[in-house]
CSV table of C-alpha atoms in Angstrom, one decimal:
chain,number,residue,atom,x,y,z
A,27,MET,CA,-0.1,-0.1,0.0
A,28,VAL,CA,1.1,3.7,-0.8
A,29,GLY,CA,2.7,5.2,2.5
A,30,SER,CA,3.8,1.6,4.0
A,31,VAL,CA,7.8,2.1,4.0
A,32,HIS,CA,10.3,-0.1,5.8
A,33,GLY,CA,14.0,1.3,5.6
A,34,THR,CA,17.3,-0.9,5.6
A,35,ALA,CA,17.9,-0.5,9.5
A,36,VAL,CA,21.0,1.4,10.5
A,37,PRO,CA,23.3,-0.4,13.4
A,38,GLU,CA,23.7,1.4,15.8
A,39,PRO,CA,27.5,2.4,17.7
A,40,PRO,CA,28.1,-0.3,20.4
A,41,ASP,CA,27.6,0.8,24.7
A,42,GLU,CA,29.3,1.5,26.5
A,43,LYS,CA,29.0,-2.5,27.5
A,44,GLY,CA,30.0,-3.2,24.4
A,45,ARG,CA,26.8,-4.4,23.0
A,46,SER,CA,25.2,-3.7,19.9
A,47,GLY,CA,22.6,-1.2,19.8
A,48,GLU,CA,21.3,-2.0,16.5
A,49,ARG,CA,17.7,-3.5,18.0
A,50,GLY,CA,17.8,-1.4,20.9
A,51,VAL,CA,14.5,-0.3,21.6
A,52,ARG,CA,13.8,3.0,24.0
A,53,PRO,CA,12.3,1.5,27.2
A,54,ASN,CA,8.8,4.1,26.8
A,55,GLU,CA,9.1,3.1,22.2
A,56,PRO,CA,6.1,0.2,21.4
A,57,HIS,CA,8.8,-1.1,18.3
A,58,ARG,CA,6.4,-2.0,15.4
A,59,SER,CA,6.8,-5.4,13.8
A,60,PRO,CA,7.2,-5.8,10.3
A,61,GLY,CA,3.6,-6.8,8.7
A,62,LYS,CA,1.4,-5.9,12.0
A,63,ARG,CA,-1.1,-3.5,11.5
A,64,THR,CA,-1.1,-0.6,14.4
A,65,TRP,CA,-3.6,1.9,15.2
A,66,PRO,CA,-2.6,4.8,13.6
A,67,ASP,CA,-2.0,2.3,9.8
A,68,PHE,CA,-6.3,3.2,10.2
A,69,TRP,CA,-6.9,6.1,11.7
A,70,ILE,CA,-4.3,7.8,8.7
A,71,PRO,CA,-5.5,6.1,5.7
A,72,ALA,CA,-8.9,7.6,6.5
A,73,LEU,CA,-7.6,11.6,7.1
A,74,ALA,CA,-6.6,11.1,3.2
A,75,VAL,CA,-10.2,10.8,1.9
A,76,PRO,CA,-11.0,14.5,2.5
A,77,PRO,CA,-8.2,16.0,0.4
A,78,LEU,CA,-8.7,12.2,-1.8
A,79,ALA,CA,-12.7,13.2,-2.2
A,80,LEU,CA,-11.6,16.8,-3.1
A,81,LEU,CA,-9.4,15.6,-6.3
A,82,ALA,CA,-12.2,12.9,-7.2
A,83,ALA,CA,-15.0,15.3,-6.9
A,84,ALA,CA,-12.7,18.6,-8.7
A,85,SER,CA,-11.8,15.8,-11.6
A,86,TRP,CA,-15.5,14.8,-12.2
A,87,PHE,CA,-16.2,18.7,-12.4
A,88,GLY,CA,-13.7,18.8,-15.7
A,89,ARG,CA,-16.6,17.7,-17.9
A,90,ARG,CA,-18.2,21.3,-17.4
A,91,VAL,CA,-14.6,22.7,-19.3
A,92,ARG,CA,-15.0,24.2,-22.1
A,93,PRO,CA,-12.6,26.7,-24.5
A,94,SER,CA,-12.0,29.7,-23.7
A,95,ALA,CA,-9.4,32.8,-23.8
A,96,ASP,CA,-6.2,31.3,-25.7
A,97,ASP,CA,-7.1,27.7,-25.7
A,98,TRP,CA,-9.9,29.9,-29.0
A,99,CYS,CA,-6.0,30.2,-30.8
A,100,PHE,CA,-5.2,26.9,-30.0
A,101,LEU,CA,-7.4,25.0,-31.3
A,102,PRO,CA,-7.6,26.0,-34.7
A,103,VAL,CA,-3.8,25.6,-35.5
A,104,VAL,CA,-2.9,21.8,-34.2
A,105,ARG,CA,-6.4,21.1,-35.8
A,106,ASP,CA,-4.9,21.9,-39.0
A,107,GLU,CA,-1.3,22.1,-38.4
A,108,GLY,CA,-1.4,19.3,-35.7
A,109,ILE,CA,1.3,18.7,-32.6
A,110,ALA,CA,4.1,20.3,-35.1
A,111,GLY,CA,2.0,23.8,-35.3
A,112,ILE,CA,1.2,24.8,-32.3
A,113,VAL,CA,5.3,24.1,-31.2
A,114,GLY,CA,6.2,25.9,-34.6
A,115,THR,CA,4.3,28.4,-33.6
A,116,PHE,CA,4.9,29.2,-29.8
A,117,TYR,CA,8.4,28.6,-30.9
A,118,LEU,CA,8.8,31.1,-33.9
A,119,ASP,CA,5.4,34.0,-32.6
A,120,ASP,CA,4.4,33.3,-28.7
A,121,ASN,CA,6.6,32.6,-26.4
A,122,GLY,CA,9.4,30.3,-27.5
A,123,ARG,CA,8.5,27.5,-24.7
A,124,ILE,CA,9.0,24.3,-26.7
A,125,ALA,CA,7.8,21.7,-23.6
A,126,ASN,CA,5.3,24.0,-23.5
A,127,GLY,CA,3.8,23.6,-27.0
A,128,LEU,CA,4.1,20.3,-26.9
A,129,LEU,CA,1.7,19.8,-23.5
A,130,VAL,CA,-0.8,22.1,-25.1
A,131,GLY,CA,-0.9,20.1,-28.3
A,132,ALA,CA,-1.1,17.1,-26.5
A,133,TYR,CA,-4.8,17.7,-24.5
A,134,ALA,CA,-5.7,19.8,-27.4
A,135,LYS,CA,-5.5,17.7,-30.3
A,136,PHE,CA,-8.4,16.0,-28.7
A,137,GLY,CA,-10.4,19.4,-29.1
A,138,VAL,CA,-13.1,19.8,-26.4
A,139,ALA,CA,-12.6,16.7,-25.0
A,140,GLY,CA,-9.3,17.5,-24.3
A,141,HIS,CA,-9.8,20.1,-21.9
A,142,GLN,CA,-12.8,17.7,-20.5
A,143,TRP,CA,-10.1,15.5,-19.4
A,144,PHE,CA,-7.3,17.9,-18.6
A,145,ALA,CA,-8.5,18.7,-14.5
A,146,LEU,CA,-8.7,14.4,-14.3
A,147,VAL,CA,-5.1,13.6,-15.9
A,148,SER,CA,-3.0,16.3,-14.4
A,149,GLY,CA,-5.0,15.6,-11.0
A,150,VAL,CA,-3.2,12.0,-11.2
A,151,LEU,CA,-0.3,12.7,-12.7
A,152,MET,CA,0.8,14.9,-9.8
A,153,LEU,CA,-0.8,13.5,-6.7
A,154,GLY,CA,0.8,10.2,-8.1
A,155,ILE,CA,4.7,11.7,-8.5
A,156,LEU,CA,4.5,13.6,-4.7
A,157,ALA,CA,2.9,10.9,-3.6
A,158,ALA,CA,6.0,8.5,-5.0
A,159,VAL,CA,8.5,11.6,-3.9
A,160,THR,CA,7.2,11.0,-0.5
A,161,VAL,CA,7.7,7.6,-0.9
A,162,ALA,CA,11.6,7.1,-1.7
A,163,ALA,CA,12.2,10.1,0.6
A,164,LEU,CA,11.5,8.2,3.7
A,165,ARG,CA,12.9,5.1,1.9
A,166,ARG,CA,15.9,6.7,1.6
A,167,ALA,CA,16.3,8.0,4.9
A,168,GLY,CA,15.4,4.6,6.5
A,169,LEU,CA,12.1,5.3,8.1
A,170,THR,CA,8.7,3.7,8.6
A,171,ALA,CA,5.8,5.8,8.6
A,172,PRO,CA,2.5,4.1,9.5
A,173,ARG,CA,0.2,3.0,6.0
A,174,GLY,CA,-1.0,5.5,4.0
A,175,THR,CA,1.1,8.2,5.4
A,176,ALA,CA,3.2,8.8,1.9
A,177,LEU,CA,-0.8,8.6,0.1
A,178,LEU,CA,-2.3,12.0,2.8
A,179,ILE,CA,1.1,14.0,2.4
A,180,ALA,CA,0.7,13.8,-1.0
A,181,SER,CA,-3.2,14.1,-1.5
A,182,MET,CA,-2.9,17.1,1.1
A,183,VAL,CA,0.5,18.7,-0.4
A,184,THR,CA,-1.9,18.0,-3.8
A,185,ALA,CA,-5.6,19.3,-3.1
A,186,LEU,CA,-3.9,22.6,-1.1
A,187,PHE,CA,-2.3,23.4,-4.3
A,188,LEU,CA,-4.6,22.7,-6.6
A,189,PHE,CA,-8.1,24.6,-4.1
A,190,VAL,CA,-6.8,26.6,-1.6
A,191,THR,CA,-7.3,29.6,-4.3
A,192,THR,CA,-8.8,32.5,-4.7
A,193,ASN,CA,-9.2,31.0,-8.5
A,194,THR,CA,-9.6,27.5,-8.6
A,195,TYR,CA,-10.3,27.2,-12.7
A,196,LYS,CA,-7.3,29.3,-13.9
A,197,THR,CA,-5.0,27.3,-11.6
A,198,PHE,CA,-6.5,23.3,-12.5
A,199,TYR,CA,-9.2,23.7,-15.0
A,200,TRP,CA,-7.9,25.7,-17.6
A,201,PRO,CA,-5.6,23.4,-18.9
A,202,ALA,CA,-3.0,27.0,-20.6
A,203,ALA,CA,-2.6,27.6,-17.2
A,204,ALA,CA,-1.9,24.7,-15.8
A,205,VAL,CA,0.3,23.3,-18.4
A,206,SER,CA,2.8,26.6,-17.5
A,207,HIS,CA,2.5,27.7,-14.0
A,208,THR,CA,0.8,24.4,-12.4
A,209,LEU,CA,2.5,21.4,-13.4
A,210,PRO,CA,6.1,22.8,-14.4
A,211,PRO,CA,6.8,22.6,-10.7
A,212,VAL,CA,5.4,19.6,-9.9
A,213,LEU,CA,7.1,17.6,-13.1
A,214,ALA,CA,10.4,19.6,-11.2
A,215,CYS,CA,9.7,17.1,-8.3
A,216,ALA,CA,9.7,13.8,-10.3
A,217,ALA,CA,13.6,14.7,-11.1
A,218,VAL,CA,13.9,13.7,-7.5
A,219,ILE,CA,13.1,10.2,-7.3
A,220,PRO,CA,15.2,8.8,-9.7
A,221,LEU,CA,18.5,10.4,-7.0
A,222,LEU,CA,16.8,9.1,-4.1
A,223,ARG,CA,15.9,5.7,-5.5
A,224,ALA,CA,20.0,5.3,-6.6
A,225,ARG,CA,21.2,2.8,-5.0
A,226,SER,CA,24.3,2.1,-7.3
A,227,ARG,CA,26.6,3.3,-10.0
A,228,ARG,CA,24.2,3.3,-12.8
A,229,GLY,CA,21.3,4.0,-11.2
A,230,ARG,CA,23.3,7.3,-9.9
A,231,THR,CA,24.8,7.9,-13.8
A,232,VAL,CA,20.0,7.5,-14.4
A,233,ALA,CA,19.8,10.2,-11.6
A,234,LEU,CA,22.7,12.7,-13.8
A,235,ALA,CA,20.9,12.1,-17.3
A,236,VAL,CA,17.9,12.4,-15.6
A,237,ALA,CA,18.0,15.8,-13.8
A,238,PHE,CA,20.0,17.0,-17.1
A,239,LEU,CA,16.9,16.2,-19.2
A,240,MET,CA,14.2,17.2,-17.0
A,241,GLY,CA,15.8,20.6,-16.4
A,242,LEU,CA,16.3,21.1,-20.5
A,243,VAL,CA,12.4,20.7,-20.3
A,244,ILE,CA,11.4,22.7,-17.3
A,245,GLY,CA,13.7,25.4,-19.4
A,246,THR,CA,11.5,25.6,-22.7
A,247,LEU,CA,8.7,24.7,-20.6
A,248,SER,CA,7.8,28.0,-17.9
A,249,GLU,CA,10.4,30.8,-16.7
A,250,GLU,CA,9.2,30.9,-13.7
A,251,THR,CA,9.9,27.5,-11.8
A,252,THR,CA,13.0,27.6,-14.1
A,253,VAL,CA,13.6,30.9,-11.8
A,254,VAL,CA,12.1,28.2,-8.9
A,255,VAL,CA,14.0,25.1,-10.0
A,256,VAL,CA,17.4,27.4,-10.2
A,257,VAL,CA,17.1,28.8,-6.6
A,258,VAL,CA,16.4,25.9,-5.0
A,259,LEU,CA,20.1,23.8,-6.5
A,260,VAL,CA,21.8,26.5,-5.3
A,261,ALA,CA,20.7,26.8,-2.3
A,262,VAL,CA,21.3,22.6,-1.5
A,263,MET,CA,24.7,23.6,-3.3
A,264,LEU,CA,25.5,26.7,-0.9
A,265,VAL,CA,24.6,24.1,2.1
A,266,GLY,CA,25.7,21.0,1.0
A,267,PHE,CA,29.0,21.2,2.7
A,268,ARG,CA,27.2,21.3,5.6
A,269,VAL,CA,24.3,19.0,5.9
A,270,PHE,CA,25.4,16.2,3.3
A,271,PRO,CA,27.6,13.2,4.6
A,272,ALA,CA,31.3,13.1,3.6
A,273,HIS,CA,30.7,10.1,1.4
A,274,ALA,CA,27.8,12.0,-1.1
A,275,ARG,CA,28.9,15.9,-1.4
A,276,THR,CA,30.3,15.3,-4.6
A,277,TYR,CA,27.7,13.4,-5.8
A,278,GLY,CA,25.2,15.1,-4.5
A,279,TRP,CA,27.3,19.0,-6.0
A,280,ALA,CA,27.1,16.8,-9.6
A,281,TRP,CA,23.3,16.0,-9.1
A,282,CYS,CA,22.8,19.8,-8.7
A,283,ALA,CA,25.3,20.7,-11.4
A,284,ALA,CA,23.4,18.4,-13.9
A,285,GLY,CA,20.3,19.5,-12.8
A,286,ILE,CA,21.6,23.2,-13.4
A,287,ALA,CA,22.8,23.3,-16.6
A,288,GLY,CA,19.8,21.3,-18.1
A,289,THR,CA,17.7,24.0,-16.6
A,290,GLY,CA,20.1,26.7,-18.3
A,291,THR,CA,20.3,24.6,-21.2
A,292,GLY,CA,16.5,24.9,-21.8
A,293,ALA,CA,16.1,28.4,-20.2
A,294,LEU,CA,19.0,29.8,-23.2
A,295,ILE,CA,17.5,28.2,-25.6
A,296,LEU,CA,14.2,29.6,-24.6
A,297,LEU,CA,15.3,32.9,-25.0
A,298,ALA,CA,17.0,32.8,-27.7
A,299,SER,CA,13.6,31.7,-29.8
A,300,PRO,CA,12.0,34.0,-32.0
A,301,GLY,CA,8.6,33.9,-30.1
A,302,SER,CA,10.3,34.0,-26.7
A,303,ARG,CA,12.0,37.9,-27.8
A,304,ALA,CA,8.9,39.0,-29.9
A,305,ARG,CA,6.8,38.6,-26.5
A,306,ARG,CA,10.0,40.7,-24.9
A,307,GLU,CA,9.1,43.3,-27.4
A,308,ARG,CA,5.3,43.4,-26.9
A,309,TYR,CA,5.6,43.3,-22.5
A,310,GLY,CA,8.2,45.8,-22.8
A,311,ALA,CA,10.1,43.1,-20.6
A,312,GLN,CA,14.0,43.3,-21.7
A,313,ASN,CA,16.3,43.8,-19.6
A,314,SER,CA,16.6,47.6,-19.1
A,315,ALA,CA,12.7,47.0,-18.5
A,316,LEU,CA,13.4,44.2,-16.5
A,317,LEU,CA,16.1,46.2,-14.3
A,318,ASP,CA,14.6,50.0,-13.7
A,319,PRO,CA,13.5,50.8,-10.9
A,320,ASP,CA,10.1,50.9,-10.9
A,321,SER,CA,9.6,47.8,-12.0
A,322,LEU,CA,12.2,46.4,-9.3
A,323,ILE,CA,9.3,48.9,-6.3
A,324,GLY,CA,7.0,48.0,-8.5
A,325,SER,CA,7.8,43.6,-8.3
A,326,LEU,CA,8.4,43.9,-4.6
A,327,ARG,CA,5.1,46.4,-3.6
A,328,GLY,CA,3.8,43.2,-5.1
A,329,PHE,CA,5.2,40.6,-3.8
A,330,GLY,CA,4.3,41.4,-0.7
A,331,GLU,CA,1.2,42.2,-1.6
A,332,ILE,CA,1.5,38.2,-2.3
A,333,VAL,CA,3.7,36.8,0.9
A,334,VAL,CA,0.8,38.5,2.7
A,335,THR,CA,-2.3,36.8,1.7
A,336,VAL,CA,-0.1,33.4,1.2
A,337,ALA,CA,0.6,33.6,4.8
A,338,THR,CA,-2.5,34.1,5.8
A,339,THR,CA,-4.6,31.5,4.3
A,340,TRP,CA,-4.9,29.8,7.4
A,341,GLN,CA,-5.6,26.3,5.1
A,342,TYR,CA,-2.2,25.8,4.7
A,343,LEU,CA,-2.2,24.4,8.0
A,344,GLY,CA,-3.4,21.5,6.6
A,345,ALA,CA,0.7,21.5,4.8
A,346,VAL,CA,1.4,21.7,8.9
A,347,ALA,CA,-0.6,19.0,10.8
A,348,VAL,CA,0.4,16.5,8.3
A,349,GLY,CA,4.3,16.8,8.6
A,350,LEU,CA,4.1,17.3,12.5
A,351,LEU,CA,2.0,13.5,11.8
A,352,LEU,CA,4.8,12.4,10.3
A,353,GLY,CA,7.5,13.6,12.6
A,354,LEU,CA,4.9,12.1,16.0
A,355,LEU,CA,4.8,8.9,14.0
A,356,ALA,CA,7.7,7.9,11.8
A,357,GLU,CA,10.4,5.1,13.0
A,358,ARG,CA,13.6,4.3,11.8
A,359,ALA,CA,13.6,1.0,10.6
A,360,ASP,CA,14.9,-0.6,14.4
A,361,GLY,CA,11.3,1.1,16.3
A,362,ARG,CA,13.5,4.1,17.5
A,363,PRO,CA,11.8,7.2,16.7
A,364,THR,CA,13.0,9.8,14.9
A,365,ARG,CA,15.2,12.6,15.6
A,366,PRO,CA,16.0,16.2,14.7
A,367,PRO,CA,18.2,17.3,12.1
A,368,ALA,CA,21.1,18.6,13.8
A,369,HIS,CA,21.4,21.5,11.1
A,370,ARG,CA,17.7,22.2,11.5
A,371,PRO,CA,18.3,26.4,11.7
A,372,LEU,CA,19.8,26.0,8.9
A,373,LEU,CA,17.9,24.2,7.2
A,374,VAL,CA,14.7,25.6,7.5
A,375,ALA,CA,16.8,29.4,6.9
A,376,THR,CA,17.6,28.4,3.9
A,377,GLY,CA,14.2,26.8,2.5
A,378,ALA,CA,12.3,30.5,3.8
A,379,LEU,CA,15.2,32.1,2.3
A,380,ALA,CA,14.5,30.3,-1.3
A,381,VAL,CA,10.7,30.6,-1.2
A,382,LEU,CA,11.4,34.4,-0.6
A,383,VAL,CA,14.0,34.8,-3.4
A,384,SER,CA,12.2,33.0,-6.3
A,385,GLY,CA,9.3,34.2,-5.7
A,386,TYR,CA,10.4,38.1,-5.8
A,387,LEU,CA,12.0,36.8,-8.8
A,388,CYS,CA,9.8,35.8,-10.0
A,389,THR,CA,7.3,38.2,-9.8
A,390,VAL,CA,9.7,40.5,-11.6
A,391,ILE,CA,10.0,39.0,-14.6
A,392,THR,CA,5.9,38.7,-14.6
A,393,TYR,CA,5.8,42.9,-13.4
A,394,PRO,CA,6.0,43.9,-16.7
A,395,ALA,CA,4.0,42.0,-18.4
A,396,PHE,CA,0.9,42.4,-15.8
A,397,GLY,CA,1.9,45.2,-13.6
A,398,GLU,CA,0.3,45.5,-10.3
A,399,ARG,CA,-2.0,42.6,-11.2
A,400,VAL,CA,1.1,40.1,-9.9
A,401,ALA,CA,-0.6,40.2,-6.6
A,402,THR,CA,-4.1,39.5,-7.8
A,403,THR,CA,-3.4,36.9,-10.7
A,404,ASN,CA,-2.9,33.7,-8.5
A,405,ARG,CA,-2.1,30.9,-11.1
A,406,LEU,CA,1.3,32.8,-11.3
A,407,TRP,CA,2.2,32.3,-7.7
A,408,ASN,CA,2.2,28.8,-8.6
A,409,ASP,CA,5.3,28.2,-9.9
A,410,TYR,CA,7.1,28.3,-6.3
A,411,LEU,CA,3.6,27.7,-4.1
A,412,LEU,CA,4.3,24.7,-4.4
A,413,LEU,CA,7.5,25.1,-2.7
A,414,TYR,CA,6.1,26.9,0.1
A,415,ILE,CA,3.5,24.1,0.9
A,416,VAL,CA,6.7,21.6,0.6
A,417,LEU,CA,8.7,23.7,3.2
A,418,LEU,CA,5.4,23.7,5.3
A,419,VAL,CA,5.3,20.2,5.5
A,420,GLY,CA,9.3,20.1,6.4
A,421,ALA,CA,8.7,22.3,9.4
A,422,GLY,CA,5.8,20.2,10.8
A,423,LEU,CA,8.4,17.5,10.6
A,424,LEU,CA,10.9,19.2,12.4
A,425,LEU,CA,8.4,19.9,14.6
A,426,GLY,CA,6.6,16.9,15.9
A,427,GLN,CA,10.3,15.7,16.3
A,428,ALA,CA,11.0,17.9,18.5
A,429,VAL,CA,7.8,17.3,20.1
A,430,ARG,CA,8.7,13.6,21.3
A,431,ALA,CA,11.6,14.3,21.7
A,432,THR,CA,10.5,15.9,25.3
A,433,GLY,CA,8.5,13.0,26.1
A,434,ARG,CA,4.9,14.0,26.9
A,435,SER,CA,2.2,12.1,25.5
A,436,THR,CA,1.1,13.2,21.3
A,437,ALA,CA,-2.2,12.6,21.6
A,438,PRO,CA,-3.6,15.7,21.8
A,439,VAL,CA,-1.1,17.0,19.1
A,440,LYS,CA,-2.6,13.9,16.6
A,441,ALA,CA,-5.7,15.4,17.3
A,442,VAL,CA,-6.0,18.5,16.3
A,443,CYS,CA,-3.4,18.0,13.7
A,444,ALA,CA,-5.8,15.3,12.3
A,445,ALA,CA,-9.4,17.6,13.1
A,446,LEU,CA,-6.9,20.2,10.8
A,447,CYS,CA,-6.5,17.9,7.7
A,448,VAL,CA,-10.2,17.8,7.6
A,449,LEU,CA,-11.3,21.2,8.6
A,450,VAL,CA,-9.3,23.2,6.0
A,451,CYS,CA,-10.6,20.8,3.0
A,452,VAL,CA,-14.1,22.1,4.1
A,453,GLY,CA,-14.3,25.7,2.6
A,454,PRO,CA,-12.4,24.6,-1.2
A,455,ALA,CA,-15.0,21.7,-1.0
A,456,ILE,CA,-17.3,24.7,-0.8
A,457,ALA,CA,-16.1,26.9,-3.4
A,458,LEU,CA,-15.7,23.6,-5.5
A,459,VAL,CA,-18.9,22.9,-5.4
A,460,ARG,CA,-20.1,27.0,-6.2
A,461,LEU,CA,-17.8,26.7,-8.8
A,462,ASP,CA,-19.1,23.2,-10.8
A,463,THR,CA,-22.3,25.7,-10.9
A,464,ASN,CA,-20.8,28.3,-12.8
A,465,MET,CA,-19.2,25.6,-15.0
A,466,GLU,CA,-22.8,23.8,-15.8
A,467,ALA,CA,-23.7,27.1,-16.3
A,468,ARG,CA,-21.3,27.9,-19.0
A,469,ALA,CA,-21.3,24.8,-20.4
A,470,GLU,CA,-25.1,24.9,-21.2
A,471,ARG,CA,-24.9,28.3,-23.0
A,472,TRP,CA,-21.2,27.3,-24.6
A,473,ASP,CA,-22.9,24.0,-25.9
A,474,ARG,CA,-26.4,25.7,-27.6
A,475,GLN,CA,-23.5,28.5,-29.0
A,476,ASP,CA,-21.7,25.9,-30.3
A,477,ARG,CA,-24.1,24.0,-31.9
A,478,TRP,CA,-26.4,27.4,-33.7
A,479,LEU,CA,-22.5,28.3,-34.6
A,480,ARG,CA,-21.2,25.0,-36.8
A,481,GLU,CA,-25.1,25.1,-38.2
A,482,ARG,CA,-24.5,28.1,-40.3
A,483,ALA,CA,-21.1,28.0,-40.5
A,484,ALA,CA,-21.8,24.7,-42.6
A,485,ALA,CA,-24.7,26.4,-44.4
A,486,GLY,CA,-22.0,28.9,-45.5
A,487,ALA,CA,-22.8,32.0,-43.7
A,488,GLU,CA,-19.4,33.8,-43.0
A,489,VAL,CA,-20.0,36.5,-40.3
A,490,LEU,CA,-21.6,35.3,-37.1
A,491,PRO,CA,-23.0,37.1,-34.4
A,492,TYR,CA,-20.6,35.5,-31.1
A,493,LYS,CA,-22.1,36.4,-26.8
A,494,PRO,CA,-19.3,36.0,-24.3
A,495,VAL,CA,-19.6,33.2,-22.0
A,496,THR,CA,-17.2,33.4,-19.3
A,497,VAL,CA,-16.4,31.9,-15.9
A,498,SER,CA,-14.1,32.8,-13.6
A,499,GLY,CA,-13.0,36.3,-14.7
A,500,MET,CA,-11.6,34.1,-17.9
A,501,LEU,CA,-11.6,36.2,-20.9
A,502,GLU,CA,-13.2,35.9,-23.8
A,503,PRO,CA,-14.0,37.5,-27.1
A,504,PHE,CA,-16.1,41.5,-26.6
A,505,SER,CA,-15.1,41.2,-23.2
A,506,ARG,CA,-15.2,45.1,-21.5
A,507,GLN,CA,-19.0,45.3,-23.4
A,508,GLY,CA,-17.5,44.5,-26.7
A,509,ARG,CA,-15.2,47.2,-26.3
A,510,ASN,CA,-12.1,44.5,-26.3
A,511,PRO,CA,-11.8,42.0,-29.4
A,512,TRP,CA,-9.7,39.4,-28.4
A,513,PRO,CA,-9.7,36.2,-29.1
A,514,ALA,CA,-12.5,36.8,-31.9
A,515,GLY,CA,-10.2,36.3,-34.7
A,516,CYS,CA,-9.3,33.0,-32.4
A,517,VAL,CA,-13.4,32.5,-32.8
A,518,ALA,CA,-13.9,32.9,-36.7
A,519,ASP,CA,-10.6,30.4,-37.5
A,520,TYR,CA,-12.5,27.9,-35.1
A,521,TYR,CA,-15.7,27.4,-37.0
A,522,HIS,CA,-14.5,28.4,-40.7
A,523,LEU,CA,-14.9,32.1,-40.5
A,524,ASP,CA,-14.7,35.3,-42.4
A,525,HIS,CA,-15.0,36.8,-38.6
A,526,VAL,CA,-17.6,37.1,-35.2
A,527,THR,CA,-19.4,40.2,-34.5
A,528,TYR,CA,-19.7,41.5,-31.5
A,529,SER,CA,-23.8,40.5,-29.5
A,530,THR,CA,-25.6,39.8,-26.4
A,531,VAL,CA,-28.1,37.5,-26.3
A,532,LEU,CA,-27.4,34.2,-27.1
A,533,PRO,CA,-28.4,32.4,-30.2
């Protein structure tokens, strides 16, 4: 079962009487026999039900998604020119993101159905990656935890990442935004799995290759996630001489260097592309503009507002809660409780700085295009928001280990954490039901207008009226009472029309 991790026992040094401590257990610490179920083996998986139910319901609601905004422009290109066509459009004209174009083509190839299945596929993918990383990390650390622990951590992180947001539609349901900002940080986590599972020279070589290749993908997928990856890897290299064991230090640096090299190579390919140059010119995001004092100050002000918003969102305590439970329940393979690492202040400080530095740099590179809206365009935060949530889980783990080391009863703390795991899912569940109601209403209107436009176009019409049908602040043709025509031209291409005109009523 996912989350049942049994590590290899680490021999303890002999005690003062010369007896080996390999199988020693502290008098007051219960020893979990392999294969024997304990009470946490039952209630820990139960705590995973609320976040998993959120993800399942959200995936089911994805059947109501319909194209909007950029989707209107992607669909005709993929339909007429295939995936190669959208990749070429991205590289030559739009933004230079080759890997982004591949992923967009992968779902747009199936038309409206691709948009409807995107939530399910991406949600399962993210949950699977985060669960695999958690299992590999526990096994690498030689820790055992109650069955379902990895699933609880992964499902809680996924639910917080996707649904504790002011606009879940743009974070989870809008494929164009999810491919650019939601998926990339999770895909970057996947590169850690071969590193954690490597046991031989061949495995370590594979891990290095995966780090480089995944970095190459991230570099051509998302500029913001590229910044986050480089900042994190540089931070790991800087503290590695204090944190890494001597025998693993060289390889740890080599793995980080491989990731930085791959990400840097991908970023150079992206920045040198005609599409990236055109995008920077459109939004005035050349190097001189990025370093302009007004832009830097505006970015700092916007990032400050983001920090306040995220830090005061109490639902993120769910990440601390699952980390606390892991610290209270995890044991070493010989049955001893885990102990806080010697360098925990350095680890916490480094993690916090990595979040703040990468978040501010991401704000700097998006400020020219979004201006003051960077503080309210929540999908732009996702590139570093996942790092923040993971840091909270780590902080909870350290706190749990410290609480356990006091020797006092941990039952009250466990009860509070269990209650938090349930409570943090209540608000997102209510918001998700409301969003589904809006999505259903929009899907009904969109389908009716879609049928009418197809019928009229098939009958030979060249110009037809179009009424904007919006949800969750998504852009549609003729927004702002018809003053903004974009992307009306793409809608016309999608229906094989010369152009569409603004209408205030549905057909």
